[in-house]
Short mmCIF file of C-alpha atoms in Angstrom, two decimals:
data_model
loop_
_atom_site.label_atom_id
_atom_site.label_comp_id
_atom_site.label_asym_id
_atom_site.label_seq_id
_atom_site.Cartn_x
_atom_site.Cartn_y
_atom_site.Cartn_z
CA MET A 1 -29.02 0.77 -15.22
CA SER A 2 -25.80 3.02 -16.91
CA VAL A 3 -24.27 5.02 -14.68
CA PRO A 4 -21.56 7.98 -14.87
CA ASP A 5 -18.52 7.31 -13.40
CA GLY A 6 -18.54 9.82 -10.30
CA GLY A 7 -16.79 7.04 -7.39
CA GLY A 8 -18.11 7.26 -4.08
CA VAL A 9 -19.40 3.61 -2.33
CA ALA A 10 -18.07 0.31 -4.27
CA MET A 11 -21.23 -1.70 -3.64
CA GLU A 12 -24.46 -2.01 -1.51
CA ILE A 13 -25.89 -4.75 0.18
CA TYR A 14 -29.47 -4.53 1.32
CA LEU A 15 -30.50 -7.39 4.18
CA GLY A 16 -34.19 -8.44 5.22
CA ILE A 17 -35.75 -8.51 1.46
CA GLN A 18 -36.07 -12.17 1.55
CA ARG A 19 -35.11 -15.06 3.76
CA ARG A 20 -31.87 -16.52 3.96
CA GLY A 21 -30.61 -14.19 1.18
CA TYR A 22 -29.63 -10.61 0.35
CA SER A 23 -29.96 -8.12 -2.11
CA TRP A 24 -27.30 -6.13 -3.62
CA ILE A 25 -26.40 -3.19 -6.23
CA PHE A 26 -22.39 -3.56 -7.38
CA PRO A 27 -21.08 -1.82 -10.30
CA LYS A 28 -20.45 -3.02 -13.39
CA ARG A 29 -18.42 -1.07 -15.86
CA ASP A 30 -20.15 1.75 -16.67
CA GLU A 31 -23.32 0.04 -15.62
CA LEU A 32 -24.87 -0.96 -12.08
CA SER A 33 -25.76 -5.16 -11.70
CA LEU A 34 -28.67 -5.42 -9.34
CA GLY A 35 -30.17 -8.06 -8.09
CA ILE A 36 -31.78 -10.55 -5.15
CA GLY A 37 -30.71 -13.89 -3.52
CA CYS A 38 -31.55 -16.93 -1.69
CA ARG A 39 -31.52 -20.04 -0.44
CA MET A 40 -33.99 -22.48 -2.42
CA ASP A 41 -35.87 -24.14 0.19
CA LEU A 42 -36.72 -21.37 1.99
CA ARG A 43 -37.42 -18.81 -0.89
CA GLY A 44 -40.64 -16.92 -0.96
CA ASP A 45 -42.51 -15.08 -3.80
CA MET A 46 -39.13 -14.16 -5.74
CA ARG A 47 -41.12 -11.69 -7.73
CA ARG A 48 -42.89 -10.02 -5.82
CA GLU A 49 -39.31 -9.51 -3.50
CA TRP A 50 -37.59 -8.42 -6.76
CA ARG A 51 -40.37 -5.70 -7.15
CA THR A 52 -40.34 -4.68 -3.43
CA PHE A 53 -36.41 -4.12 -3.76
CA THR A 54 -36.24 -2.40 -7.37
CA GLU A 55 -39.50 -0.12 -6.45
CA LYS A 56 -37.33 1.11 -2.89
CA ILE A 57 -34.06 1.62 -5.24
CA ARG A 58 -36.18 3.97 -7.41
CA GLU A 59 -38.19 5.64 -4.87
CA GLU A 60 -34.67 6.19 -2.39
CA LYS A 61 -32.14 6.76 -5.13
CA GLY A 62 -34.13 9.09 -7.18
CA ILE A 63 -33.11 6.98 -10.61
CA GLY A 64 -35.09 4.85 -13.28
CA LEU A 65 -34.07 2.02 -13.96
CA ASP A 66 -33.52 -0.17 -17.45
CA PHE A 67 -34.39 -4.00 -17.40
CA ARG A 68 -33.71 -5.08 -20.58
CA ARG A 69 -30.88 -7.92 -19.68
CA LYS A 70 -32.33 -9.72 -16.81
CA SER A 71 -30.79 -12.88 -15.97
CA THR A 72 -31.45 -16.15 -13.32
CA PHE A 73 -28.93 -18.50 -12.45
CA ARG A 74 -29.12 -21.48 -9.51
CA VAL A 75 -25.15 -21.48 -6.98
CA PRO A 76 -24.90 -25.09 -5.94
CA VAL A 77 -23.86 -25.52 -2.17
CA ARG A 78 -21.98 -28.41 -1.16
CA ARG A 79 -23.17 -30.75 1.53
CA THR A 80 -21.23 -31.93 4.47
CA GLY A 81 -19.42 -35.39 3.33
CA SER A 82 -20.31 -35.25 -0.10
CA ARG A 83 -17.35 -36.85 -1.83
CA LEU A 84 -15.74 -34.72 -5.09
CA THR A 85 -13.76 -37.30 -6.77
CA ALA A 86 -14.32 -40.34 -8.33
CA ARG A 87 -11.37 -43.03 -9.68
CA ARG A 88 -10.91 -41.05 -12.90
CA SER A 89 -12.47 -37.23 -12.35
CA LEU A 90 -13.11 -34.68 -9.54
CA LEU A 91 -15.09 -31.47 -8.88
CA VAL A 92 -14.10 -28.20 -9.04
CA GLY A 93 -15.96 -24.77 -8.15
CA ASP A 94 -19.14 -24.69 -8.90
CA ALA A 95 -19.47 -27.77 -10.10
CA ALA A 96 -18.27 -28.76 -6.34
CA GLY A 97 -21.00 -26.43 -4.83
CA LEU A 98 -17.58 -24.67 -2.89
CA VAL A 99 -19.61 -21.21 -2.89
CA SER A 100 -19.68 -19.26 0.63
CA PRO A 101 -23.08 -20.26 2.29
CA VAL A 102 -23.56 -16.23 3.05
CA THR A 103 -22.81 -14.23 -0.56
CA GLY A 104 -22.61 -16.93 -3.19
CA GLU A 105 -19.74 -16.21 -3.99
CA GLY A 106 -17.31 -18.77 -5.90
CA ILE A 107 -14.32 -17.15 -7.58
CA TYR A 108 -11.86 -17.65 -4.83
CA TYR A 109 -13.41 -20.90 -4.44
CA ALA A 110 -13.15 -21.81 -7.97
CA ILE A 111 -9.85 -20.74 -8.37
CA TYR A 112 -8.41 -22.74 -5.30
CA SER A 113 -9.89 -25.65 -6.36
CA GLY A 114 -8.73 -25.76 -9.81
CA ARG A 115 -5.15 -25.25 -8.79
CA LEU A 116 -5.19 -27.83 -6.46
CA ALA A 117 -6.95 -30.62 -8.72
CA ALA A 118 -4.29 -29.63 -11.21
CA LYS A 119 -1.46 -30.21 -8.71
CA ILE A 120 -3.53 -33.58 -7.60
CA ILE A 121 -3.71 -34.52 -11.25
CA ALA A 122 -0.03 -34.01 -11.90
CA GLU A 123 0.78 -35.92 -8.77
CA ALA A 124 -1.20 -38.75 -9.46
CA ALA A 125 -0.01 -39.29 -13.01
CA GLU A 126 3.44 -39.30 -12.23
CA ARG A 127 2.59 -41.59 -9.69
CA LYS A 128 0.85 -43.54 -11.90
CA SER A 129 -1.67 -44.55 -9.67
CA PRO A 130 -5.37 -43.25 -10.55
CA LEU A 131 -6.29 -43.78 -7.04
CA TYR A 132 -4.51 -41.28 -5.60
CA ILE A 133 -6.81 -38.77 -6.72
CA ARG A 134 -8.40 -39.15 -3.13
CA GLU A 135 -6.13 -36.87 -1.96
CA TYR A 136 -8.10 -34.21 -3.98
CA ASP A 137 -10.81 -34.50 -0.82
CA ILE A 138 -8.13 -35.06 1.82
CA GLN A 139 -6.73 -31.70 0.88
CA LEU A 140 -10.06 -30.11 0.59
CA GLN A 141 -11.27 -31.36 3.84
CA ASN A 142 -8.34 -30.20 5.74
CA ARG A 143 -7.88 -26.58 3.89
CA LEU A 144 -11.40 -25.47 2.25
CA VAL A 145 -13.92 -26.71 4.04
CA PRO A 146 -13.00 -25.32 7.54
CA GLU A 147 -13.59 -21.96 5.84
CA LEU A 148 -16.96 -23.18 4.19
CA GLU A 149 -18.64 -24.47 7.66
CA THR A 150 -17.06 -21.29 9.03
CA ALA A 151 -18.99 -19.57 6.46
CA GLY A 152 -22.41 -21.59 7.13
CA PHE A 153 -22.45 -20.12 10.86
CA VAL A 154 -22.28 -16.81 10.14
CA ALA A 155 -25.11 -17.62 7.45
CA ASP A 156 -26.88 -19.04 10.09
CA VAL A 157 -26.54 -16.19 12.78
CA LEU A 158 -27.28 -13.48 9.82
CA PHE A 159 -30.30 -15.21 8.14
CA ARG A 160 -32.01 -16.85 11.51
CA SER A 161 -34.53 -13.67 10.99
CA GLU A 162 -35.02 -10.05 10.21
CA ARG A 163 -34.67 -9.14 13.48
CA SER A 164 -30.86 -11.37 13.36
CA CYS A 165 -29.76 -8.61 10.19
CA GLU A 166 -31.26 -5.99 11.91
CA ILE A 167 -28.91 -7.23 15.74
CA VAL A 168 -26.00 -7.51 12.88
CA CYS A 169 -26.42 -4.61 11.30
CA ASP A 170 -26.82 -2.59 14.00
CA ILE A 171 -23.72 -3.76 15.86
CA ALA A 172 -21.37 -2.80 12.32
CA SER A 173 -22.92 0.41 12.19
CA LYS A 174 -21.78 1.12 15.97
CA ASP A 175 -18.67 -0.87 16.48
CA GLU A 176 -16.07 -0.27 14.48
CA THR A 177 -13.78 -3.16 14.97
CA MET A 178 -16.77 -5.72 14.67
CA ARG A 179 -17.19 -3.79 11.27
CA ASP A 180 -14.02 -4.31 10.56
CA LEU A 181 -13.52 -8.22 11.28
CA MET A 182 -17.26 -8.59 9.05
CA ILE A 183 -15.82 -6.68 6.30
CA ASP A 184 -12.90 -9.24 6.37
CA PHE A 185 -14.94 -11.97 6.44
CA VAL A 186 -17.38 -10.80 3.30
CA THR A 187 -13.73 -9.36 1.03
CA GLY A 188 -12.18 -12.54 1.65
CA SER A 189 -9.19 -10.80 3.12
CA ARG A 190 -8.61 -12.61 6.30
CA PRO A 191 -9.58 -16.25 6.71
CA ALA A 192 -13.10 -17.61 7.31
CA LYS A 193 -11.85 -19.80 10.42
CA LYS A 194 -9.59 -17.33 11.98
CA LEU A 195 -12.03 -14.37 11.97
CA ARG A 196 -14.52 -17.22 13.72
CA ILE A 197 -13.03 -16.59 17.11
CA PRO A 198 -12.52 -13.06 16.95
CA ILE A 199 -16.21 -11.81 15.83
CA ALA A 200 -17.24 -14.64 18.24
CA LYS A 201 -14.87 -12.59 21.26
CA ARG A 202 -16.01 -9.30 20.51
CA LEU A 203 -19.67 -9.71 20.48
CA LEU A 204 -19.87 -11.85 23.73
CA THR A 205 -17.77 -9.26 25.49
CA ARG A 206 -18.85 -5.71 24.24
CA HIS A 207 -22.32 -6.67 23.46
CA PRO A 208 -23.47 -9.76 24.87
CA LEU A 209 -27.31 -9.09 24.86
CA LYS A 210 -27.06 -9.05 21.39
CA ALA A 211 -25.35 -12.27 20.87
CA LEU A 212 -28.16 -13.87 23.55
CA ARG A 213 -30.72 -12.75 21.16
CA LEU A 214 -28.00 -13.78 17.84
CA GLY A 215 -28.73 -17.32 20.18
CA LEU A 216 -24.77 -16.60 19.53
CA ASN A 217 -23.36 -20.65 20.27
CA VAL A 218 -19.78 -20.92 19.99
#
């Protein structure tokens, strides 16, 4: 879908159209990228949900959509405790399932794990010890996995139901501090593990009834 460069909102996210996922509109050069995504084990009729979303955009935005270029793909998500190394090999980025359980974003994790992998491989070669490659698993477990676990916690709360999405969005629309915390979380401008307690604390102290409805358990 081609659009003029008129500034304005950088992106739009839509919750509630599908379970455990979201729909989006992202700018891409002089075009917009539209899509939907969700967990495969909880997916419904994706074709129907896609039609629902695109019709919503046509009606609300009053624009025509051209979908000559369409694509689908899967985003692998790492299982807790899975090893990412063998004796002489290791996995990074999407191949390792290092993606956010909330957004499906993986560029940051790909860059981080790729740089860490290069460092560990160089050290293993210098030490002449193939077994040193296990240090990659150890360092990821200490540094990156807590981030992914926190994202998983947020995903569990946010995507529990359509009502949960509505509650979270209502809080963000009325509470500027909470909105800023959520933006920091989604954009990755602050480490997720450092945002978990501030987000939970803000919910429990300023929005206790809504926190109860969300089933918040920290």
